[in-house]
Amino acid sequence: MPAPSITLTPAPALIEEEFTMNAASTFLGTHKRNIEKLRAAGYLDDLTLASLTPIRTADFVSADKKLPLIQTAPAEVAVEETDWRNWYGDSPSLSNEDWINAQRGDWTGAGAERIEKVQYLAVGLGGIITGATRVIKAVPSSDPRKARFELQLLGRLTGDLKSGDVTFNEEASEDDLTFAHSVVGKRYEPRAGGSVMWL
């Protein structure tokens, strides 16, 4: 007996609707201001499930308060101190050179000597670790109350979170790359009280 004639009817297309800001905040378990920062910087294009899932499923990083993290803001053109950087803040659209210079300083409450001893400095925005650097040394700042560093890029997000685009410095040591791979794109719990926090 021949097999019966089969007709396949395609399933209806999924319509990916955007979450409201409140729903996205609840879904991610974070404040709306963190989502707003990620959107303003270009790490989050929209509030669809596809865009929010990489954040929701990212692991949280902690290191017994031994890893410094700079809490930065969405990138802005530098209007002062343009002799050493063109940008403040963070965005995946910055070149690696502009991104690393934007992260060098000047940071309040940084504890330059303590950070220099650790030799690593993570960069975070809106609860996502967007990059990892190696601290070469602390360098003089124009303000004695602030810290500035010479940094080496280890790895950073170079696209929106949905794309998962990450650039790693393949010239870095194996230990440095292991560190970068373990933190870039992961979550942290933002805290108020200054530019620098310790994970």
PDB file of C-alpha atoms in Angstrom:
ATOM      1  CA  MET A   1       0.000   0.000   0.000  1.00  0.00           C
ATOM      2  CA  PRO A   2       1.465   3.405  -0.924  1.00  0.00           C
ATOM      3  CA  ALA A   3       2.108   5.995   1.738  1.00  0.00           C
ATOM      4  CA  PRO A   4      -0.685   8.520   2.140  1.00  0.00           C
ATOM      5  CA  SER A   5      -0.316  11.887   0.469  1.00  0.00           C
ATOM      6  CA  ILE A   6       0.980  14.405   3.001  1.00  0.00           C
ATOM      7  CA  THR A   7       0.283  18.139   3.018  1.00  0.00           C
ATOM      8  CA  LEU A   8       2.468  20.376   5.185  1.00  0.00           C
ATOM      9  CA  THR A   9       1.057  23.677   6.372  1.00  0.00           C
ATOM     10  CA  PRO A  10       3.706  26.112   7.624  1.00  0.00           C
ATOM     11  CA  ALA A  11       3.370  27.277  11.204  1.00  0.00           C
ATOM     12  CA  PRO A  12       2.424  30.919  11.634  1.00  0.00           C
ATOM     13  CA  ALA A  13       5.400  33.266  11.780  1.00  0.00           C
ATOM     14  CA  LEU A  14       6.477  34.414  15.207  1.00  0.00           C
ATOM     15  CA  ILE A  15       5.982  38.111  15.645  1.00  0.00           C
ATOM     16  CA  GLU A  16       8.700  39.450  17.860  1.00  0.00           C
ATOM     17  CA  GLU A  17       7.127  42.228  19.847  1.00  0.00           C
ATOM     18  CA  GLU A  18       9.117  44.644  21.935  1.00  0.00           C
ATOM     19  CA  PHE A  19       8.873  44.542  25.687  1.00  0.00           C
ATOM     20  CA  THR A  20       7.890  47.750  27.429  1.00  0.00           C
ATOM     21  CA  MET A  21      10.680  49.271  29.500  1.00  0.00           C
ATOM     22  CA  ASN A  22       8.980  48.087  32.696  1.00  0.00           C
ATOM     23  CA  ALA A  23       8.551  44.549  31.357  1.00  0.00           C
ATOM     24  CA  ALA A  24      12.175  44.447  30.172  1.00  0.00           C
ATOM     25  CA  SER A  25      13.337  45.650  33.589  1.00  0.00           C
ATOM     26  CA  THR A  26      11.334  42.898  35.291  1.00  0.00           C
ATOM     27  CA  PHE A  27      12.488  40.237  32.810  1.00  0.00           C
ATOM     28  CA  LEU A  28      16.166  41.153  33.364  1.00  0.00           C
ATOM     29  CA  GLY A  29      15.881  41.855  37.090  1.00  0.00           C
ATOM     30  CA  THR A  30      17.583  45.229  36.727  1.00  0.00           C
ATOM     31  CA  HIS A  31      16.727  48.918  36.900  1.00  0.00           C
ATOM     32  CA  LYS A  32      15.394  50.735  33.851  1.00  0.00           C
ATOM     33  CA  ARG A  33      18.363  53.132  33.946  1.00  0.00           C
ATOM     34  CA  ASN A  34      20.720  50.201  33.241  1.00  0.00           C
ATOM     35  CA  ILE A  35      18.711  49.252  30.161  1.00  0.00           C
ATOM     36  CA  GLU A  36      18.656  52.895  29.056  1.00  0.00           C
ATOM     37  CA  LYS A  37      22.478  53.056  29.318  1.00  0.00           C
ATOM     38  CA  LEU A  38      22.911  49.904  27.252  1.00  0.00           C
ATOM     39  CA  ARG A  39      20.554  51.256  24.583  1.00  0.00           C
ATOM     40  CA  ALA A  40      22.197  54.698  24.510  1.00  0.00           C
ATOM     41  CA  ALA A  41      25.657  53.137  24.083  1.00  0.00           C
ATOM     42  CA  GLY A  42      24.561  50.786  21.285  1.00  0.00           C
ATOM     43  CA  TYR A  43      24.835  47.471  23.130  1.00  0.00           C
ATOM     44  CA  LEU A  44      21.069  46.931  23.045  1.00  0.00           C
ATOM     45  CA  ASP A  45      19.273  47.762  19.803  1.00  0.00           C
ATOM     46  CA  ASP A  46      15.741  47.031  20.945  1.00  0.00           C
ATOM     47  CA  LEU A  47      13.725  45.394  23.708  1.00  0.00           C
ATOM     48  CA  THR A  48      12.783  42.200  21.890  1.00  0.00           C
ATOM     49  CA  LEU A  49      13.219  38.791  23.467  1.00  0.00           C
ATOM     50  CA  ALA A  50      16.115  38.032  21.086  1.00  0.00           C
ATOM     51  CA  SER A  51      17.975  41.139  22.283  1.00  0.00           C
ATOM     52  CA  LEU A  52      17.240  40.690  25.978  1.00  0.00           C
ATOM     53  CA  THR A  53      17.955  36.951  26.245  1.00  0.00           C
ATOM     54  CA  PRO A  54      21.790  37.287  26.107  1.00  0.00           C
ATOM     55  CA  ILE A  55      21.594  39.577  29.135  1.00  0.00           C
ATOM     56  CA  ARG A  56      19.098  37.399  30.991  1.00  0.00           C
ATOM     57  CA  THR A  57      21.218  34.264  30.485  1.00  0.00           C
ATOM     58  CA  ALA A  58      24.634  35.831  31.202  1.00  0.00           C
ATOM     59  CA  ASP A  59      26.398  34.696  34.364  1.00  0.00           C
ATOM     60  CA  PHE A  60      27.097  37.153  37.195  1.00  0.00           C
ATOM     61  CA  VAL A  61      30.760  37.819  38.034  1.00  0.00           C
ATOM     62  CA  SER A  62      32.147  38.141  41.547  1.00  0.00           C
ATOM     63  CA  ALA A  63      35.714  37.924  42.803  1.00  0.00           C
ATOM     64  CA  ASP A  64      35.606  38.410  46.595  1.00  0.00           C
ATOM     65  CA  LYS A  65      35.962  42.193  46.055  1.00  0.00           C
ATOM     66  CA  LYS A  66      39.390  41.708  44.447  1.00  0.00           C
ATOM     67  CA  LEU A  67      38.572  42.722  40.867  1.00  0.00           C
ATOM     68  CA  PRO A  68      38.153  46.447  40.122  1.00  0.00           C
ATOM     69  CA  LEU A  69      35.499  47.479  37.629  1.00  0.00           C
ATOM     70  CA  ILE A  70      35.041  50.925  36.133  1.00  0.00           C
ATOM     71  CA  GLN A  71      31.344  51.827  35.912  1.00  0.00           C
ATOM     72  CA  THR A  72      31.249  54.012  32.855  1.00  0.00           C
ATOM     73  CA  ALA A  73      28.562  55.751  30.790  1.00  0.00           C
ATOM     74  CA  PRO A  74      27.547  55.740  27.126  1.00  0.00           C
ATOM     75  CA  ALA A  75      30.261  57.267  24.927  1.00  0.00           C
ATOM     76  CA  GLU A  76      30.409  61.018  24.423  1.00  0.00           C
ATOM     77  CA  VAL A  77      32.865  63.137  22.490  1.00  0.00           C
ATOM     78  CA  ALA A  78      35.569  64.484  24.817  1.00  0.00           C
ATOM     79  CA  VAL A  79      35.432  68.246  25.182  1.00  0.00           C
ATOM     80  CA  GLU A  80      38.338  68.534  27.609  1.00  0.00           C
ATOM     81  CA  GLU A  81      41.706  66.767  27.697  1.00  0.00           C
ATOM     82  CA  THR A  82      41.499  66.017  23.975  1.00  0.00           C
ATOM     83  CA  ASP A  83      45.285  65.735  23.889  1.00  0.00           C
ATOM     84  CA  TRP A  84      45.043  62.138  25.128  1.00  0.00           C
ATOM     85  CA  ARG A  85      41.522  60.942  24.288  1.00  0.00           C
ATOM     86  CA  ASN A  86      38.722  61.704  21.868  1.00  0.00           C
ATOM     87  CA  TRP A  87      35.915  60.031  23.825  1.00  0.00           C
ATOM     88  CA  TYR A  88      34.567  59.493  27.305  1.00  0.00           C
ATOM     89  CA  GLY A  89      32.564  56.396  28.136  1.00  0.00           C
ATOM     90  CA  ASP A  90      31.803  53.234  26.242  1.00  0.00           C
ATOM     91  CA  SER A  91      30.261  52.095  22.970  1.00  0.00           C
ATOM     92  CA  PRO A  92      30.791  49.090  20.709  1.00  0.00           C
ATOM     93  CA  SER A  93      31.158  51.500  17.777  1.00  0.00           C
ATOM     94  CA  LEU A  94      34.398  53.045  19.106  1.00  0.00           C
ATOM     95  CA  SER A  95      37.668  51.891  17.582  1.00  0.00           C
ATOM     96  CA  ASN A  96      39.838  49.791  19.912  1.00  0.00           C
ATOM     97  CA  GLU A  97      42.227  52.735  20.321  1.00  0.00           C
ATOM     98  CA  ASP A  98      39.455  55.202  21.186  1.00  0.00           C
ATOM     99  CA  TRP A  99      37.811  52.664  23.501  1.00  0.00           C
ATOM    100  CA  ILE A 100      40.985  51.949  25.486  1.00  0.00           C
ATOM    101  CA  ASN A 101      41.819  55.659  25.782  1.00  0.00           C
ATOM    102  CA  ALA A 102      38.289  56.391  27.018  1.00  0.00           C
ATOM    103  CA  GLN A 103      38.767  53.836  29.812  1.00  0.00           C
ATOM    104  CA  ARG A 104      42.148  55.169  31.011  1.00  0.00           C
ATOM    105  CA  GLY A 105      40.696  57.744  33.395  1.00  0.00           C
ATOM    106  CA  ASP A 106      40.272  60.144  35.055  1.00  0.00           C
ATOM    107  CA  TRP A 107      38.466  58.085  37.690  1.00  0.00           C
ATOM    108  CA  THR A 108      37.384  59.290  41.112  1.00  0.00           C
ATOM    109  CA  GLY A 109      37.704  56.966  44.085  1.00  0.00           C
ATOM    110  CA  ALA A 110      39.889  54.624  42.085  1.00  0.00           C
ATOM    111  CA  GLY A 111      42.693  53.824  44.539  1.00  0.00           C
ATOM    112  CA  ALA A 112      45.338  53.784  41.794  1.00  0.00           C
ATOM    113  CA  GLU A 113      47.921  51.821  43.783  1.00  0.00           C
ATOM    114  CA  ARG A 114      45.462  49.062  44.708  1.00  0.00           C
ATOM    115  CA  ILE A 115      44.254  48.742  41.106  1.00  0.00           C
ATOM    116  CA  GLU A 116      47.825  48.727  39.801  1.00  0.00           C
ATOM    117  CA  LYS A 117      48.633  45.795  42.136  1.00  0.00           C
ATOM    118  CA  VAL A 118      45.669  43.773  40.845  1.00  0.00           C
ATOM    119  CA  GLN A 119      46.840  44.386  37.243  1.00  0.00           C
ATOM    120  CA  TYR A 120      43.355  43.882  35.791  1.00  0.00           C
ATOM    121  CA  LEU A 121      40.543  46.357  35.299  1.00  0.00           C
ATOM    122  CA  ALA A 122      37.104  45.392  34.000  1.00  0.00           C
ATOM    123  CA  VAL A 123      34.865  47.928  32.286  1.00  0.00           C
ATOM    124  CA  GLY A 124      31.133  47.841  32.882  1.00  0.00           C
ATOM    125  CA  LEU A 125      28.048  49.634  31.659  1.00  0.00           C
ATOM    126  CA  GLY A 126      24.498  49.073  32.841  1.00  0.00           C
ATOM    127  CA  GLY A 127      25.296  45.794  34.573  1.00  0.00           C
ATOM    128  CA  ILE A 128      27.224  44.216  31.660  1.00  0.00           C
ATOM    129  CA  ILE A 129      31.009  43.810  31.609  1.00  0.00           C
ATOM    130  CA  THR A 130      31.781  45.267  28.207  1.00  0.00           C
ATOM    131  CA  GLY A 131      35.542  44.923  28.320  1.00  0.00           C
ATOM    132  CA  ALA A 132      38.636  43.685  30.113  1.00  0.00           C
ATOM    133  CA  THR A 133      42.005  45.401  30.349  1.00  0.00           C
ATOM    134  CA  ARG A 134      45.421  44.816  31.837  1.00  0.00           C
ATOM    135  CA  VAL A 135      46.764  47.660  33.947  1.00  0.00           C
ATOM    136  CA  ILE A 136      50.293  48.469  32.804  1.00  0.00           C
ATOM    137  CA  LYS A 137      50.750  51.260  35.342  1.00  0.00           C
ATOM    138  CA  ALA A 138      49.097  54.223  37.005  1.00  0.00           C
ATOM    139  CA  VAL A 139      50.056  57.525  35.369  1.00  0.00           C
ATOM    140  CA  PRO A 140      49.726  61.114  36.596  1.00  0.00           C
ATOM    141  CA  SER A 141      46.309  62.700  36.247  1.00  0.00           C
ATOM    142  CA  SER A 142      45.533  66.383  35.821  1.00  0.00           C
ATOM    143  CA  ASP A 143      43.597  66.143  39.115  1.00  0.00           C
ATOM    144  CA  PRO A 144      45.369  64.624  42.155  1.00  0.00           C
ATOM    145  CA  ARG A 145      42.024  63.240  43.411  1.00  0.00           C
ATOM    146  CA  LYS A 146      41.572  61.172  40.271  1.00  0.00           C
ATOM    147  CA  ALA A 147      43.385  58.173  38.806  1.00  0.00           C
ATOM    148  CA  ARG A 148      44.545  57.537  35.261  1.00  0.00           C
ATOM    149  CA  PHE A 149      46.089  54.362  33.898  1.00  0.00           C
ATOM    150  CA  GLU A 150      48.062  53.012  30.998  1.00  0.00           C
ATOM    151  CA  LEU A 151      46.007  50.023  29.842  1.00  0.00           C
ATOM    152  CA  GLN A 152      46.288  47.112  27.427  1.00  0.00           C
ATOM    153  CA  LEU A 153      43.096  45.901  25.770  1.00  0.00           C
ATOM    154  CA  LEU A 154      42.426  42.213  26.452  1.00  0.00           C
ATOM    155  CA  GLY A 155      38.900  41.900  25.094  1.00  0.00           C
ATOM    156  CA  ARG A 156      35.717  43.887  24.490  1.00  0.00           C
ATOM    157  CA  LEU A 157      32.246  43.709  23.052  1.00  0.00           C
ATOM    158  CA  THR A 158      32.272  45.189  19.544  1.00  0.00           C
ATOM    159  CA  GLY A 159      28.625  44.739  18.624  1.00  0.00           C
ATOM    160  CA  ASP A 160      25.247  44.651  20.243  1.00  0.00           C
ATOM    161  CA  LEU A 161      24.645  41.933  22.824  1.00  0.00           C
ATOM    162  CA  LYS A 162      22.395  39.971  20.465  1.00  0.00           C
ATOM    163  CA  SER A 163      25.233  39.614  17.917  1.00  0.00           C
ATOM    164  CA  GLY A 164      27.727  38.467  20.533  1.00  0.00           C
ATOM    165  CA  ASP A 165      30.571  40.189  18.648  1.00  0.00           C
ATOM    166  CA  VAL A 166      33.692  40.268  20.797  1.00  0.00           C
ATOM    167  CA  THR A 167      37.258  41.269  19.953  1.00  0.00           C
ATOM    168  CA  PHE A 168      40.148  39.706  21.862  1.00  0.00           C
ATOM    169  CA  ASN A 169      43.785  40.788  21.805  1.00  0.00           C
ATOM    170  CA  GLU A 170      45.456  37.655  20.455  1.00  0.00           C
ATOM    171  CA  GLU A 171      48.872  39.082  21.381  1.00  0.00           C
ATOM    172  CA  ALA A 172      47.961  38.973  25.081  1.00  0.00           C
ATOM    173  CA  SER A 173      49.200  36.163  27.297  1.00  0.00           C
ATOM    174  CA  GLU A 174      47.180  32.990  27.735  1.00  0.00           C
ATOM    175  CA  ASP A 175      46.326  33.974  31.329  1.00  0.00           C
ATOM    176  CA  ASP A 176      45.170  37.423  30.209  1.00  0.00           C
ATOM    177  CA  LEU A 177      42.975  35.945  27.486  1.00  0.00           C
ATOM    178  CA  THR A 178      41.507  33.418  29.921  1.00  0.00           C
ATOM    179  CA  PHE A 179      40.617  36.311  32.226  1.00  0.00           C
ATOM    180  CA  ALA A 180      39.046  38.294  29.366  1.00  0.00           C
ATOM    181  CA  HIS A 181      37.026  35.310  28.125  1.00  0.00           C
ATOM    182  CA  SER A 182      35.748  34.692  31.660  1.00  0.00           C
ATOM    183  CA  VAL A 183      34.331  38.208  32.205  1.00  0.00           C
ATOM    184  CA  VAL A 184      33.494  39.954  28.889  1.00  0.00           C
ATOM    185  CA  GLY A 185      29.764  39.852  28.198  1.00  0.00           C
ATOM    186  CA  LYS A 186      28.946  38.709  31.728  1.00  0.00           C
ATOM    187  CA  ARG A 187      26.822  40.568  34.285  1.00  0.00           C
ATOM    188  CA  TYR A 188      27.607  42.433  37.479  1.00  0.00           C
ATOM    189  CA  GLU A 189      25.334  44.181  39.956  1.00  0.00           C
ATOM    190  CA  PRO A 190      25.850  47.959  39.527  1.00  0.00           C
ATOM    191  CA  ARG A 191      26.357  49.970  42.699  1.00  0.00           C
ATOM    192  CA  ALA A 192      26.079  53.654  43.464  1.00  0.00           C
ATOM    193  CA  GLY A 193      28.979  55.538  45.002  1.00  0.00           C
ATOM    194  CA  GLY A 194      31.667  56.299  42.459  1.00  0.00           C
ATOM    195  CA  SER A 195      33.259  55.228  39.228  1.00  0.00           C
ATOM    196  CA  VAL A 196      35.099  52.230  40.656  1.00  0.00           C
ATOM    197  CA  MET A 197      33.571  49.226  42.334  1.00  0.00           C
ATOM    198  CA  TRP A 198      35.139  45.960  43.431  1.00  0.00           C
ATOM    199  CA  LEU A 199      33.572  42.710  42.284  1.00  0.00           C
TER     200      LEU A 199
END
